[in-house]
XYZ file of C-alpha atoms in Angstrom:
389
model
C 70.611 -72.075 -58.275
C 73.595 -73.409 -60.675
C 73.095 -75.705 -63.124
C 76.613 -77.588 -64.855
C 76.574 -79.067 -68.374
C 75.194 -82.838 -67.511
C 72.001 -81.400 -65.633
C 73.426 -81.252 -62.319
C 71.803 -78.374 -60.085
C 72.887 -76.907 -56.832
C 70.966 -74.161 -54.865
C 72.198 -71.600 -51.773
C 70.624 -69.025 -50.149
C 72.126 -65.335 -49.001
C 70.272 -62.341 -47.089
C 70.052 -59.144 -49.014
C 69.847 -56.128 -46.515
C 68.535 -52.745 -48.316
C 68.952 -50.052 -46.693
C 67.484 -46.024 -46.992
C 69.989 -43.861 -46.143
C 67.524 -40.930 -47.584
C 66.169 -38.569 -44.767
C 63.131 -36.638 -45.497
C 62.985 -33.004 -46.535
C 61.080 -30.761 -43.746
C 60.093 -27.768 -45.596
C 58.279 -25.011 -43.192
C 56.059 -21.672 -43.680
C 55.666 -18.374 -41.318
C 52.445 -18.427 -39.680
C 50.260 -15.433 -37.922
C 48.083 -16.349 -34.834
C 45.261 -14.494 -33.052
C 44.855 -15.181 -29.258
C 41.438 -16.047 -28.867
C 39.303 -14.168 -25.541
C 41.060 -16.196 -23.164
C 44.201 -15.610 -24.767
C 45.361 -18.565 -25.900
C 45.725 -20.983 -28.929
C 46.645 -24.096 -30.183
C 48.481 -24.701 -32.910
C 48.330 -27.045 -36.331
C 51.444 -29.387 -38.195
C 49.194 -28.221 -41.019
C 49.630 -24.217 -39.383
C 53.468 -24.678 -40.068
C 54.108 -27.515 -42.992
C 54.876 -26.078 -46.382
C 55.011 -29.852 -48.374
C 57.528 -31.590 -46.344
C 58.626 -34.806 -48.191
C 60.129 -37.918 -48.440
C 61.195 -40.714 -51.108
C 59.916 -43.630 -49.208
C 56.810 -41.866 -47.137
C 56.725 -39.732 -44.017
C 55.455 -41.252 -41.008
C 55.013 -39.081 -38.913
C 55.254 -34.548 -38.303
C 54.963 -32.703 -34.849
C 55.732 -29.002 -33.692
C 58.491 -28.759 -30.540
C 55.607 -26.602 -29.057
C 51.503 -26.274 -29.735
C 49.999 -24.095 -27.211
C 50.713 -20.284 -27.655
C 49.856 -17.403 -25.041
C 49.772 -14.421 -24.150
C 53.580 -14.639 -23.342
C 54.499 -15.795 -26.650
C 53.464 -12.036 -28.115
C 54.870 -10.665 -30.264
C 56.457 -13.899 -32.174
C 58.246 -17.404 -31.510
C 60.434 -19.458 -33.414
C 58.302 -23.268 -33.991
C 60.550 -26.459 -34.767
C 58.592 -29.047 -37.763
C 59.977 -32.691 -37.026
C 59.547 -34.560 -40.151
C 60.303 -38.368 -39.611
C 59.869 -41.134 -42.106
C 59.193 -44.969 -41.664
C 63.045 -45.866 -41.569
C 63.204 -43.576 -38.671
C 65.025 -40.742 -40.904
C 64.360 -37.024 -39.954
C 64.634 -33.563 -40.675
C 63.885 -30.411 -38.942
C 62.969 -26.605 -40.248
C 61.983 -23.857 -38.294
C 59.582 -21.089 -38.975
C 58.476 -17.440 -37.109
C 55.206 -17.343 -35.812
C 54.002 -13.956 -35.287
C 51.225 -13.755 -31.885
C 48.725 -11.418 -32.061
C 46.254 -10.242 -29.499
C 43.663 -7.780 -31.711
C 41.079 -8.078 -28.411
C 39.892 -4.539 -26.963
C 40.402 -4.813 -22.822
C 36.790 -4.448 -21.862
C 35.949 -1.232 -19.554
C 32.988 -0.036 -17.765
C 33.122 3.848 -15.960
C 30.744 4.795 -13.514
C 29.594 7.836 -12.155
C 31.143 9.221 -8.500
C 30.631 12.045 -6.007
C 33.155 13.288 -4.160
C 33.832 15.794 -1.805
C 36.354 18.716 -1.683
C 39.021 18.625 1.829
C 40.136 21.211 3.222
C 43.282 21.355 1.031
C 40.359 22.486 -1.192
C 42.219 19.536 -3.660
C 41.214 16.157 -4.834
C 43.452 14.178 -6.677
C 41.552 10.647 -8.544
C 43.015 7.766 -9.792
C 41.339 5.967 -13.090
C 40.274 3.229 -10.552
C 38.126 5.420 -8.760
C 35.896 5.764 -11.570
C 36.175 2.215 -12.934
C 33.498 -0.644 -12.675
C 35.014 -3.164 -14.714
C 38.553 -3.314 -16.441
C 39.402 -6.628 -17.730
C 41.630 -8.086 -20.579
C 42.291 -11.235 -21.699
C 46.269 -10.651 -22.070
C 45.853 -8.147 -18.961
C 46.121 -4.357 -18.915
C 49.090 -2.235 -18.314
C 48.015 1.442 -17.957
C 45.157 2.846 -16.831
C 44.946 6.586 -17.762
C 42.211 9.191 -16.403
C 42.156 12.903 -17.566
C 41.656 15.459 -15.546
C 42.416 13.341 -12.163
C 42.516 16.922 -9.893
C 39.413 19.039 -8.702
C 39.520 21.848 -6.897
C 37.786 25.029 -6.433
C 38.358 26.224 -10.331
C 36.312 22.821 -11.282
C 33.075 22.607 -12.623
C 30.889 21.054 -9.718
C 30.172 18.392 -12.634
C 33.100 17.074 -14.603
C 33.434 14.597 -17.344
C 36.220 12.131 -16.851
C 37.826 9.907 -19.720
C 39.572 6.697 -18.927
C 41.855 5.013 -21.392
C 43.090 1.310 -20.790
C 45.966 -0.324 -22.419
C 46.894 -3.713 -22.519
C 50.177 -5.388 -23.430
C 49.625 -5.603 -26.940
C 48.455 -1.993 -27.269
C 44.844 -2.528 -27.747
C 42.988 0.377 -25.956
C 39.509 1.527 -24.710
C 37.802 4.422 -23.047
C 34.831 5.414 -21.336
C 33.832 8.373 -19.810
C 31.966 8.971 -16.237
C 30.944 12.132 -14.045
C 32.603 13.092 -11.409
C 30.147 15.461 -9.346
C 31.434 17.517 -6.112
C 28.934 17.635 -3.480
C 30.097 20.104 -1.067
C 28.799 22.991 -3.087
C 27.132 24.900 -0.487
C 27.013 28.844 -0.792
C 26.086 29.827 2.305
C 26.841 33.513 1.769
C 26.253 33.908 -1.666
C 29.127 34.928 -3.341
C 29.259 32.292 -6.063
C 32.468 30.832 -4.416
C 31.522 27.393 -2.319
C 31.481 27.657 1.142
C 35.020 25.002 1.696
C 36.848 27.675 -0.963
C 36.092 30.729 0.384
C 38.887 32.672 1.321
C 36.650 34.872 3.358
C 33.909 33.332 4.748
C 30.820 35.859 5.050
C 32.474 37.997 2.486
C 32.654 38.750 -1.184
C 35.374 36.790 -2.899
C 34.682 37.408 -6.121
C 35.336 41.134 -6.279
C 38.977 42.153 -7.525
C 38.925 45.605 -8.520
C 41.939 46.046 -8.414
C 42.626 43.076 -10.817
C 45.878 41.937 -9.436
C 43.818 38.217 -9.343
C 43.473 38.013 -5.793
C 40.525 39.090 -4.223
C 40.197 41.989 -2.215
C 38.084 40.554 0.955
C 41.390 39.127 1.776
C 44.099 41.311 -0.070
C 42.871 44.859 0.196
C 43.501 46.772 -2.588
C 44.279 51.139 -1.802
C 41.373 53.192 -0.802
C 41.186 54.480 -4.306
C 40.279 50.606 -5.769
C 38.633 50.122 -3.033
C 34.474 48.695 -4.256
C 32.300 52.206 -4.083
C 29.718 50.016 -2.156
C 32.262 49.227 0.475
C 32.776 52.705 1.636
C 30.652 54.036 4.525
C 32.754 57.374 4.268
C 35.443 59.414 3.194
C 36.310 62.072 5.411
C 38.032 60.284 6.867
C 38.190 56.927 4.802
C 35.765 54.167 5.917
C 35.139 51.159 4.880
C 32.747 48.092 5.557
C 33.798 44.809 7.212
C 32.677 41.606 7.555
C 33.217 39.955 10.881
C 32.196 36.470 11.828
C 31.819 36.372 15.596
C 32.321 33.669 17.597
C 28.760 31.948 17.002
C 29.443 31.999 13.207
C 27.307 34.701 12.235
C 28.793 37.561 10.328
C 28.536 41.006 10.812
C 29.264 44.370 9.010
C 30.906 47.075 10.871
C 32.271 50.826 9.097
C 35.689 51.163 10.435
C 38.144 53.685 9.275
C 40.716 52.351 6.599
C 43.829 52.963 8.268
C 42.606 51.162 11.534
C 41.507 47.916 9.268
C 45.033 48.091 6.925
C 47.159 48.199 9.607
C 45.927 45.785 11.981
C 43.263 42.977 10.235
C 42.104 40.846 12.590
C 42.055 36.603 11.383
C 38.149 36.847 11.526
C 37.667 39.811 9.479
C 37.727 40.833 5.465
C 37.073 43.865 3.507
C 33.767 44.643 2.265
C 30.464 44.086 3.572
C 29.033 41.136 4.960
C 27.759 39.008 1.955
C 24.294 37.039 2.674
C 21.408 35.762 0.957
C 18.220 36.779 0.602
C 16.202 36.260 3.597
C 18.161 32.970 4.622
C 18.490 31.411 1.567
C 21.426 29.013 0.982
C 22.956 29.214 -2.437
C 23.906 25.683 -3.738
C 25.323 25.683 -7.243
C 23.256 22.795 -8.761
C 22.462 22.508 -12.755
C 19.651 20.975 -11.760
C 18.155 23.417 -9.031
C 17.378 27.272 -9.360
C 20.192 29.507 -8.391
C 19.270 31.847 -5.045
C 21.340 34.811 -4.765
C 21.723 38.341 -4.342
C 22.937 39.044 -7.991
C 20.359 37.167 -9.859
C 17.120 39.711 -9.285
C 15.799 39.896 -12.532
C 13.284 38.254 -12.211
C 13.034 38.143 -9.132
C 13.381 35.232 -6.916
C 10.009 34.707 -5.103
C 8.690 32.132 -2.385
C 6.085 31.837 -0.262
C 6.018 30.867 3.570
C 7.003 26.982 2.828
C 9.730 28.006 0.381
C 7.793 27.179 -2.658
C 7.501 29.321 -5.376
C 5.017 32.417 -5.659
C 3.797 34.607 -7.680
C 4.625 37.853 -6.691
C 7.748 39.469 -8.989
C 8.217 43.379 -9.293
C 10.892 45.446 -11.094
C 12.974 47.817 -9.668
C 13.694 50.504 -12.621
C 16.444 52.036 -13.043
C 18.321 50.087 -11.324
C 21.494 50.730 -10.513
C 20.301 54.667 -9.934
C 21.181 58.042 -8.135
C 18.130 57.453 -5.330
C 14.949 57.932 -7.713
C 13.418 55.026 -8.903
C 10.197 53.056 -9.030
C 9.009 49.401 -7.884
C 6.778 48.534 -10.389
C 4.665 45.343 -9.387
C 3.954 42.861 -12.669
C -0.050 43.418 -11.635
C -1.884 45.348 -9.133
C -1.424 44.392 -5.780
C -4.482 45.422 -2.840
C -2.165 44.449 -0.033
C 0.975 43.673 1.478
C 4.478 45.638 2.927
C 7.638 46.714 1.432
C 10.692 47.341 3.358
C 13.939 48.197 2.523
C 16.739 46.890 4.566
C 20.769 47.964 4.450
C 23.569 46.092 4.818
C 23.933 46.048 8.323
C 19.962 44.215 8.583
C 18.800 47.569 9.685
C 15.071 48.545 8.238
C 15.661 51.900 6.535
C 12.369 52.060 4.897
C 9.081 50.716 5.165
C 5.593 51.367 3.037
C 2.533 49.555 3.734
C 0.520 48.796 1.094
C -3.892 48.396 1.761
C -5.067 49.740 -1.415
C -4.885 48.320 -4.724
C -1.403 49.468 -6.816
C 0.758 48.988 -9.824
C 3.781 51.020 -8.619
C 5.664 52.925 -6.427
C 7.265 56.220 -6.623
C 10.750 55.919 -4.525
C 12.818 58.447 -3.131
C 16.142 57.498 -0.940
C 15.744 60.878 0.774
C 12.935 59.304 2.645
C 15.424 56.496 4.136
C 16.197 56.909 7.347
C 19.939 55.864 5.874
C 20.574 58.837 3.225
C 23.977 57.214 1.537
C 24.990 54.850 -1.037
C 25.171 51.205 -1.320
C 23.668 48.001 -1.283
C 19.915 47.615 -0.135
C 17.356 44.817 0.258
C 13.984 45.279 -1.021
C 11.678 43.050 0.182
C 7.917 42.789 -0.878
C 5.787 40.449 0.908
C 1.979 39.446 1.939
C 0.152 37.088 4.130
C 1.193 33.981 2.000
C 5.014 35.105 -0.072
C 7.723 37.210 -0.162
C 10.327 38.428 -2.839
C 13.234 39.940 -2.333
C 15.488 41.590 -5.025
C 18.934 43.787 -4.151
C 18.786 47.888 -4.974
C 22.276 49.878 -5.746
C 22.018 53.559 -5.111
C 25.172 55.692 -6.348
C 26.251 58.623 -5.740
């Protein structure tokens, strides 16, 4: 409005038009995220706005992105929007570091298996797994030792370790527990890794690590027990006939060197007592021919009986006595060789704490290997003599 000297007044009107020209200032901050057990999370403005601001007010603040994975480890750049009620904006970007911290979770369980005929197994981790699962997922699966073979225990402790993509491991451990153990002849080497079956692998006396059923050593190295003679040189032999059932034969050296037949070994026919099977189990009593002291007793239904005796000395030069733990008023001791044949037998019908032996009175005169066995109406014990010479 104007007003002149004489009161006169005039008025107009006119639009003023402010404008803000002022964006707002986005200020942003680092963040560090942990994937939760599903592996996943949602971000906050709040996670990634360091005090953003803005002369006439912000209106509004969002993220270009505000769900995170497990693809997002191990960081991602996040874009603040910072807008204010004019419509102005700014923009800042910040790192945001991912992290999964979760353990995979693993469960083992406990497996038998059996050796082949390769007399190797090789396992893989999964074989011995019951549960492997990770909320990011798991990249390795590890398992040590993953190969069995005849050198293994017949029960072995397995560890698995499990590793997911952010490194994160765990372990657990399991059994792993052969089954085809079997010893059928005794010689502390299971039946599907003998290298001669019926025969004595473990003997190697001449300690070039093979044994000498299968690799025969000179006459000289030759076991004194499997020599039947040495003028000229003989030697035992196990033979497995074509029923499966293994026999000992004395052959001369020369004739077995230089022309071994596929189903024959050096040495004698190794068997166990009376028909016993020898399975290697922790958990079982061992039956064999080289564990007699005590000695291994059992009565007609293959439990066990009371009925040990000692053999002292033993080993010994032919003279020796079987003394009996208390007195016995009846019964029979015989004395079998190698070959199954009886070279001795003493019946006993009076009561008795020992007996005075003599191998002059065998019917078999020579050294080696025997079988004593002592038995009455209701057991029988059996327990391996070794005469020298």
């Amino acid at each position: 409005m104007a007003t002149d000297n004489c009161g006169n007044t005039s008025t107009c009107k006119f639009t003023v038009t402010i404008f803000e020209t002022e964006p707002p200032v986005a200020h942003c901050k680092g963040d560090s995220i942990i994937l939760d057990s599903t592996g996943n999370y949602i971000l906050n403005v709040n996670d990634i706005n360091n005090g953003s601001t803005d002369n006439c007010g912000i209106k509004s603040m969002k993220l270009n992105r505000y769900n995170y994975g497990c693809d997002d480890i191990p960081s991602r750049k996040v874009i603040l929007t910072v807008t204010d009620s004019t419509g102005l904006s700014d923009t800042c970007e910040a790192n945001l570091i991912v992290q999964d911290i979760s353990k995979p979770t693993l469960i083992c369980k406990n497996i038998n298996i059996t050796l082949p005929s390769s007399k190797t197994k090789t396992l893989k981790a999964d074989s011995v797994i019951l549960l492997a699962k990770d909320n990011c997922g798991i990249i390795s699966k590890v398992m040590t030792p993953t190969v069995f073979d005849c050198k293994s225990p017949k029960v072995s402790t397995v560890t698995v370790t499990v590793k997911d993509v952010a490194g994160n491991m765990s372990t657990c451990t399991a059994t792993v527990t052969i089954t085809n153990t079997a010893d059928s002849d005794c010689d502390g080497v299971w039946d599907v890794c003998d290298v001669c079956p019926g025969g004595d692998d473990k003997v190697d006396n001449d300690n070039d690590g093979k044994p000498d059923c299968k690799f025969p050593p000179i006459f000289a190295k030759v076991k004194s027990t499997w020599k039947c003679g040495t003028n000229p040189n003989k030697v035992y032999i196990a033979e497995i006939g074509a029923d499966g059932k293994c026999t000992t034969k004395c052959v001369r050296y020369t004739d077995y060197i230089n022309a071994p037949q596929p189903n024959q070994s050096l040495g004698p026919c190794k068997t166990c007592p009376e028909g016993f099977v020898r399975n290697i189990d922790p958990n079982n009593p061992i039956i064999g021919d080289e564990y007699n002291n005590p000695a291994h007793k059992s009565d007609e239904n293959g439990n066990s009986a009371e009925f040990p005796f000692k053999i002292v000395p033993n080993p010994n030069y032919g003279v020796f006595d079987i003394i009996f733990e208390s007195e016995i008023e009846e019964g029979s001791l015989q004395i079998f060789n190698l070959l199954g044949e009886e070279v001795w037998m003493y019946k006993i019908d009076k009561p008795t704490d020992h007996i005075n032996m003599n191998s002059n009175e065998f019917k078999q005169k020579t050294a080696g290997v025997y079988r004593v066995v002592l038995k009455n109406k209701s057991s029988k014990t059996i327990q391996t003599l070794l005469i020298m010479r």
